[in-house]
PDB file of C-alpha atoms in Angstrom:
ATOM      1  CA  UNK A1386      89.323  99.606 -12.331  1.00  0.00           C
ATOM      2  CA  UNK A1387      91.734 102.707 -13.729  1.00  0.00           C
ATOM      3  CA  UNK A1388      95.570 100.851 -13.681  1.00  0.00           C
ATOM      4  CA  UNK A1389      96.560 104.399 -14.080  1.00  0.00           C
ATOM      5  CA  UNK A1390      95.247 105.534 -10.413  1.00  0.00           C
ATOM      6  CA  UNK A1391      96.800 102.355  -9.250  1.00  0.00           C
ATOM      7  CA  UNK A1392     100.042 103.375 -10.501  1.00  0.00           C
ATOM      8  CA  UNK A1393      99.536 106.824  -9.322  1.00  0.00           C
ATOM      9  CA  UNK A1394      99.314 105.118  -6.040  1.00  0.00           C
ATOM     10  CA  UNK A1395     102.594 103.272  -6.370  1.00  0.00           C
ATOM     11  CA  UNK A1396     104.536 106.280  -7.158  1.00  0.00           C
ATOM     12  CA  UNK A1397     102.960 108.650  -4.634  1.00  0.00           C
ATOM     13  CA  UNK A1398     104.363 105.556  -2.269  1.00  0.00           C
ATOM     14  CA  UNK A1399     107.533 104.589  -3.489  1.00  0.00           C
ATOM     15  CA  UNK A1400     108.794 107.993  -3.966  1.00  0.00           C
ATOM     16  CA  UNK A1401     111.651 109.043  -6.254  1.00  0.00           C
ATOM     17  CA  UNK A1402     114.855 108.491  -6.364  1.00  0.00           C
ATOM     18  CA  UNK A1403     115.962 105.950  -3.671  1.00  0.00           C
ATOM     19  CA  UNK A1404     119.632 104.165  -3.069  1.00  0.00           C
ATOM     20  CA  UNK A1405     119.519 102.600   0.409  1.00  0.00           C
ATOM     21  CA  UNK A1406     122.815 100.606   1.229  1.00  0.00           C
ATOM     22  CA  UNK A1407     120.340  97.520   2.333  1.00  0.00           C
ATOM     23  CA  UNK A1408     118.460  97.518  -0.743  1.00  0.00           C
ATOM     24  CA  UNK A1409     119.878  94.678  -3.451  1.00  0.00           C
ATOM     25  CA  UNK A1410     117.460  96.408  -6.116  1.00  0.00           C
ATOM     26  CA  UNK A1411     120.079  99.261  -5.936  1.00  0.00           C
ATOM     27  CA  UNK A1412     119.260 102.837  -7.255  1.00  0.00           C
ATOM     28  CA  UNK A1413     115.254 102.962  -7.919  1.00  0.00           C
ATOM     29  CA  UNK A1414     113.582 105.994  -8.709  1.00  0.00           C
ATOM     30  CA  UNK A1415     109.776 105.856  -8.272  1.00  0.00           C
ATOM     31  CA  UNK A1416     109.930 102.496  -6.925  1.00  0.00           C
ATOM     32  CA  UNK A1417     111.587 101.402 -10.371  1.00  0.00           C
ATOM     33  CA  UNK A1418     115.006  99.595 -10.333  1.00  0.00           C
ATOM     34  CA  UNK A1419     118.293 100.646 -12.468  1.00  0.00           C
ATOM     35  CA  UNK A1420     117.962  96.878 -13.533  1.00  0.00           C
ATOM     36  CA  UNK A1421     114.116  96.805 -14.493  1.00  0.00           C
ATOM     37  CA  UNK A1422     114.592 100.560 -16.187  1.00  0.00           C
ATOM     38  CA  UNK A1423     117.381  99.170 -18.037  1.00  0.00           C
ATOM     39  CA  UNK A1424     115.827  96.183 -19.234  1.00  0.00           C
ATOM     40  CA  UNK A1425     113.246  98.259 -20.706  1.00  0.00           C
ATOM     41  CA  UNK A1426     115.308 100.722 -22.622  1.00  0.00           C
ATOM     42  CA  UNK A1427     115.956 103.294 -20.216  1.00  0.00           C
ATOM     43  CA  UNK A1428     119.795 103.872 -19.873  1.00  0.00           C
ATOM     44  CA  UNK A1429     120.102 107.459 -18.129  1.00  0.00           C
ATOM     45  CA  UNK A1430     120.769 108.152 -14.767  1.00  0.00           C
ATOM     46  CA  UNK A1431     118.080 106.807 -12.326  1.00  0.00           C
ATOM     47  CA  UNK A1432     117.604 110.084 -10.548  1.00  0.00           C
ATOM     48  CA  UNK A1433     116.451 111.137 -13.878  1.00  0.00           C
ATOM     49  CA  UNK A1434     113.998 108.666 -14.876  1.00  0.00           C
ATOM     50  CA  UNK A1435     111.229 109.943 -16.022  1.00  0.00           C
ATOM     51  CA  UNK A1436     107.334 109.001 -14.585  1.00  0.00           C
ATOM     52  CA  UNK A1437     106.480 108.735 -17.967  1.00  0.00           C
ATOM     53  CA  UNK A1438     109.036 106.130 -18.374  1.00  0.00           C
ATOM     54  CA  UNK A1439     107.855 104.239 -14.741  1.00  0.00           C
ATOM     55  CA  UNK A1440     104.430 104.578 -15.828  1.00  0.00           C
ATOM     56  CA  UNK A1441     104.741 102.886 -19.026  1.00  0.00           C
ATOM     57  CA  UNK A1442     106.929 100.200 -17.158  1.00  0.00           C
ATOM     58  CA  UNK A1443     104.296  99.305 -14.138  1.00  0.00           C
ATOM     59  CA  UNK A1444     101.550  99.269 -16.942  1.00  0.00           C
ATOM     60  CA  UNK A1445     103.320  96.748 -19.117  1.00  0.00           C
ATOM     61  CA  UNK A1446     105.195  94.755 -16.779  1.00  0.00           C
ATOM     62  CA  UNK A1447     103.266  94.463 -13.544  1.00  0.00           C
ATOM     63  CA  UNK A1448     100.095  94.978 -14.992  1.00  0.00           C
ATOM     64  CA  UNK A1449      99.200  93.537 -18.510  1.00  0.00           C
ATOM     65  CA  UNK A1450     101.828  90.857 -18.926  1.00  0.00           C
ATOM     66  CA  UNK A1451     100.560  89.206 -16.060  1.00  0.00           C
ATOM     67  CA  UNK A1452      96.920  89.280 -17.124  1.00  0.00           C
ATOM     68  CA  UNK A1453      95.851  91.477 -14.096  1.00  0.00           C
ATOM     69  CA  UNK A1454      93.412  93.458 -16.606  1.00  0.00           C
ATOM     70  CA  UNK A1455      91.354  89.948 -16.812  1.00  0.00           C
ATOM     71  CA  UNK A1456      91.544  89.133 -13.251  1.00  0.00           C
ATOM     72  CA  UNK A1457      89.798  92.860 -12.611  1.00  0.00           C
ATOM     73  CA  UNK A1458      87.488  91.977 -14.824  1.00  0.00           C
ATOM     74  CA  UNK A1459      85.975  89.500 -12.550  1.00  0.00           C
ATOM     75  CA  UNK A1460      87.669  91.059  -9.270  1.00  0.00           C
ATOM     76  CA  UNK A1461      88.839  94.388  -8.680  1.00  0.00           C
ATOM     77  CA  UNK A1462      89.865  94.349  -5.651  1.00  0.00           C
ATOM     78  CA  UNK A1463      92.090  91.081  -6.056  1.00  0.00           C
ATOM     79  CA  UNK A1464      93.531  92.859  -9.334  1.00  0.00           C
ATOM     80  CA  UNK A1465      94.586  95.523  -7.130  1.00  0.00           C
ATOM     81  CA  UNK A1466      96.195  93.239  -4.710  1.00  0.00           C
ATOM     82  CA  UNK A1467      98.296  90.964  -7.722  1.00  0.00           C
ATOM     83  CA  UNK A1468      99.470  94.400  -8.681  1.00  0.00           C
ATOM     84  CA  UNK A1469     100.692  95.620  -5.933  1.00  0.00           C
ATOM     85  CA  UNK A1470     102.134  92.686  -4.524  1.00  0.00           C
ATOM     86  CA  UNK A1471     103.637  92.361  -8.084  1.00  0.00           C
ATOM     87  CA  UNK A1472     105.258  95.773  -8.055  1.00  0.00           C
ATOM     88  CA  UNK A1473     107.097  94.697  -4.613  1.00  0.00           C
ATOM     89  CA  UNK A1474     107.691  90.940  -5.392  1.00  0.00           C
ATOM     90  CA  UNK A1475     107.490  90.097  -8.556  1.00  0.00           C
ATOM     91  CA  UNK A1476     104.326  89.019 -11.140  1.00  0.00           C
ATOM     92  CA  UNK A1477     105.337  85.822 -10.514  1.00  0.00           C
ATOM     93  CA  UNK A1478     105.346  86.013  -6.428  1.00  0.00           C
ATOM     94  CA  UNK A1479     101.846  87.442  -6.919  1.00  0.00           C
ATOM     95  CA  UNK A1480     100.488  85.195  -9.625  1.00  0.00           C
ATOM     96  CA  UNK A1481     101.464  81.714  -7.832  1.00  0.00           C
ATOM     97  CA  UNK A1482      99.734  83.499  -4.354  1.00  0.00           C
ATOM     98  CA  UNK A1483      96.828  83.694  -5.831  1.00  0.00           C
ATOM     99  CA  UNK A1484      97.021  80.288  -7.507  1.00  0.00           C
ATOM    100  CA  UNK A1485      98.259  79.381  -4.534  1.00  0.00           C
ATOM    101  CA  UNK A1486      94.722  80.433  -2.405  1.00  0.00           C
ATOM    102  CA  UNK A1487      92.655  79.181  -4.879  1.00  0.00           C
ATOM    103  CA  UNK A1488      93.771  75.909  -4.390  1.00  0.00           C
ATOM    104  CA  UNK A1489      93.362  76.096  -0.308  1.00  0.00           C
ATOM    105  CA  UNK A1490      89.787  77.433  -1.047  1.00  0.00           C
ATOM    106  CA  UNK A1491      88.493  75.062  -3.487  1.00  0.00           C
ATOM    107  CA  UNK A1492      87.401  72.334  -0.608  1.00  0.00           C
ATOM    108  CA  UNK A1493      89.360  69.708  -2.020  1.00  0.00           C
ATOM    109  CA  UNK A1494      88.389  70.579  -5.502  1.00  0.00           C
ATOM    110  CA  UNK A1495      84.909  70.200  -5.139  1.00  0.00           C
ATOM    111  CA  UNK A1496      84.146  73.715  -6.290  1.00  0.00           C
ATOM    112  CA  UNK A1497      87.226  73.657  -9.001  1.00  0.00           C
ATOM    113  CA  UNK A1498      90.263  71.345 -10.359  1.00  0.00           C
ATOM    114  CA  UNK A1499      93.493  72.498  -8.012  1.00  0.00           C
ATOM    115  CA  UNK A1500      95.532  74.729 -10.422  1.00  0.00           C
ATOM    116  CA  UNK A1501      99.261  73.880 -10.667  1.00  0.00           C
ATOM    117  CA  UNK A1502     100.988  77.316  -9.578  1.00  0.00           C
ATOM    118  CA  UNK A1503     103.013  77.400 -12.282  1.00  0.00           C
ATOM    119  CA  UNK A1504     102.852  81.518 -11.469  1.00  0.00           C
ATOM    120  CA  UNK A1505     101.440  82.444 -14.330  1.00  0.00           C
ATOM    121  CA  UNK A1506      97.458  83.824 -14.746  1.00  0.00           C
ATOM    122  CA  UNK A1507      96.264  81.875 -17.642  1.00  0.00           C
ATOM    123  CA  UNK A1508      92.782  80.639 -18.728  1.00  0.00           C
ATOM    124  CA  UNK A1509      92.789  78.099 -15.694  1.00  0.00           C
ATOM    125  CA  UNK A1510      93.648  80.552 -13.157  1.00  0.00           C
ATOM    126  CA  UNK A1511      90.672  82.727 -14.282  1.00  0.00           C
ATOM    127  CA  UNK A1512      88.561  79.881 -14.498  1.00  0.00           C
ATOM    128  CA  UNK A1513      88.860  78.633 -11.060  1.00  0.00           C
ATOM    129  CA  UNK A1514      88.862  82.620  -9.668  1.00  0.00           C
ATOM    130  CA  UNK A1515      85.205  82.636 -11.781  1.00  0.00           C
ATOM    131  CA  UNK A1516      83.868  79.489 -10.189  1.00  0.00           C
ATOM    132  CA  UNK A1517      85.114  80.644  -6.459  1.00  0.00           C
ATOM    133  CA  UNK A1518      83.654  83.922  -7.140  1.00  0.00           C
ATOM    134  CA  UNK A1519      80.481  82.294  -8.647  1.00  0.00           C
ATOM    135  CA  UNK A1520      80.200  80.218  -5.345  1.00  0.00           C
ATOM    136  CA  UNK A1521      81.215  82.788  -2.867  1.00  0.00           C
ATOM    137  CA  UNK A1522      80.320  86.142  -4.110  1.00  0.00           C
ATOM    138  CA  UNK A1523      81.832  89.582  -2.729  1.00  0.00           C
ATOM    139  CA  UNK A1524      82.232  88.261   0.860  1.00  0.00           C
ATOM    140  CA  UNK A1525      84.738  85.460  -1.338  1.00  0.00           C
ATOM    141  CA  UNK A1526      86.236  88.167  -2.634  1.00  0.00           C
ATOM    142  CA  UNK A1527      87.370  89.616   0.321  1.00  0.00           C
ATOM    143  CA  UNK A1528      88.519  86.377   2.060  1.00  0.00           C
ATOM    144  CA  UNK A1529      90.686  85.667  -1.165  1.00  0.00           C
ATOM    145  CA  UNK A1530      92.070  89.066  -0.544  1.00  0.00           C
ATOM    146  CA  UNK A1531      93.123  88.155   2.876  1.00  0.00           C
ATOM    147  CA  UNK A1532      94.562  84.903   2.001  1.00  0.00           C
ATOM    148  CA  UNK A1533      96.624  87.010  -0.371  1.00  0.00           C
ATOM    149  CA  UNK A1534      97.802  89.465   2.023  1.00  0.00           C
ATOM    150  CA  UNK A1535      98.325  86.557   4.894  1.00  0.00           C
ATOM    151  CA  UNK A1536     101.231  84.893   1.985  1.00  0.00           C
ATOM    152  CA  UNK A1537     102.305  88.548   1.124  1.00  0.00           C
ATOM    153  CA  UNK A1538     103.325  89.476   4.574  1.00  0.00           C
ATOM    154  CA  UNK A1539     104.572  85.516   5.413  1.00  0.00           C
ATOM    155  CA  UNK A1540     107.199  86.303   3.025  1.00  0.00           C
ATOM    156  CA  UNK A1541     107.491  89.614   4.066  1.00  0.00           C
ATOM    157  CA  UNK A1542     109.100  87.684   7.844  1.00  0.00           C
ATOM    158  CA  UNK A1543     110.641  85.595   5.756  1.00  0.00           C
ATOM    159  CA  UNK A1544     112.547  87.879   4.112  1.00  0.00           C
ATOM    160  CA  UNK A1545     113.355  89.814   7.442  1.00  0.00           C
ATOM    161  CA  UNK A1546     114.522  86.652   9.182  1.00  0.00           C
ATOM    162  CA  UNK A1547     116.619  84.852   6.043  1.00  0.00           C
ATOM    163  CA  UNK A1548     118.319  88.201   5.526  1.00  0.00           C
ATOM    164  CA  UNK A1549     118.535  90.575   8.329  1.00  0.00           C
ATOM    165  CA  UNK A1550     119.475  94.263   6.442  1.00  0.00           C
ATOM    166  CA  UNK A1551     115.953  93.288   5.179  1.00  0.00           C
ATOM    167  CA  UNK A1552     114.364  94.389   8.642  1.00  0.00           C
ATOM    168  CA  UNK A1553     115.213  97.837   7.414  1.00  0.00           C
ATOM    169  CA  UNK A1554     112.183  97.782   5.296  1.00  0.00           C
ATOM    170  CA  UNK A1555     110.254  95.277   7.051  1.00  0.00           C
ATOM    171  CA  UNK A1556     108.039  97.540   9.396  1.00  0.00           C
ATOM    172  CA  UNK A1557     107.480  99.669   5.550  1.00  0.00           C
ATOM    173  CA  UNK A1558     106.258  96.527   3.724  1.00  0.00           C
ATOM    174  CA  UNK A1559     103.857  95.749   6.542  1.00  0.00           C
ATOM    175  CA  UNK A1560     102.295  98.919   7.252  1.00  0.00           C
ATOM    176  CA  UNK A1561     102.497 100.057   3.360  1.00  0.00           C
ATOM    177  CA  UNK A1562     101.072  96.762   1.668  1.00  0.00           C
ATOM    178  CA  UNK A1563      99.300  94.526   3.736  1.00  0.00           C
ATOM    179  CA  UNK A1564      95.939  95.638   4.211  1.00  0.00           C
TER     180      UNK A1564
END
């Protein structure tokens, strides 16, 4: 798993700078927002940000913080996913999906103890993503991976319908991140 193709990735498709009137995130400049790049030390103008900078920011903030480096230690391809949906949503969003789909795939926790999605990828998360891959194996894998996208682009409508300048990007988020 190289985070830094992933990020490639993210940049190639979020672009640079971007200030769409229907956007809340405001001015964003590869996929970053003034707020995030501010939080993080960057005060120039957002049409100047530099990759470095949003490279440095997707590795720390959407990547290691949230433990994703553990999670592709045991699954790549859901790693992937949590990032991604994490860049878009939030670490948070991503990290209570996943605990989320663990819990619905545990068979009433005879495989593993239901996590509480307390949106956070700790030791328990990682345990009960070991023992489903344990049981399930690669074709697990990719049905946790669908379960993932399935809540990714629920909220996705969700967003569209409870706010409706959101269908501006709504087509976007589907074609762009689900599958």
């Amino acid at each position: 798993m190289d985070i830094s193709a992933l990020i490639d990735e993210v940049i190639a498709r979020e672009g640079g700078h971007s200030n769409h009137p229907a956007d809340r995130g405001g001015p964003t400049h590869f996929g970053i927002t003034q707020a995030v790049a501010r939080a993080n030390g960057y005060m120039g103008d957002m049409r100047a940000l530099p990759r470095s900078v949003a490279e440095v920011i997707y590795r720390r903030l959407y990547w290691e913080k949230p433990g994703y480096a553990f999670v592709a230690e045991l699954a790549p391809g859901i790693a992937e996913e949590l990032f991604d949906t994490a860049v878009n949503m939030g670490p948070a969003t991503a990290s209570g999906f996943l605990q989320r789909a663990l819990n619905a795939l545990n068979r009433n926790e005879q495989d593993y103890p239901d996590l509480k999605v307390d949106q956070a990828v700790g030791a328990r998360t990682l345990a009960a993503l070991g023992a489903f891959l344990k049981l399930r194996g690669k074709a697990g894998e990719k049905v946790l991976q669908k379960a993932l996208e399935a809540l990714q682009g629920e909220r996705y409508l969700a967003l569209a319908e409870s706010r409706p300048a959101n269908e501006a990007f709504l087509y976007g988020w589907l074609a762009n991140r689900i599958g």
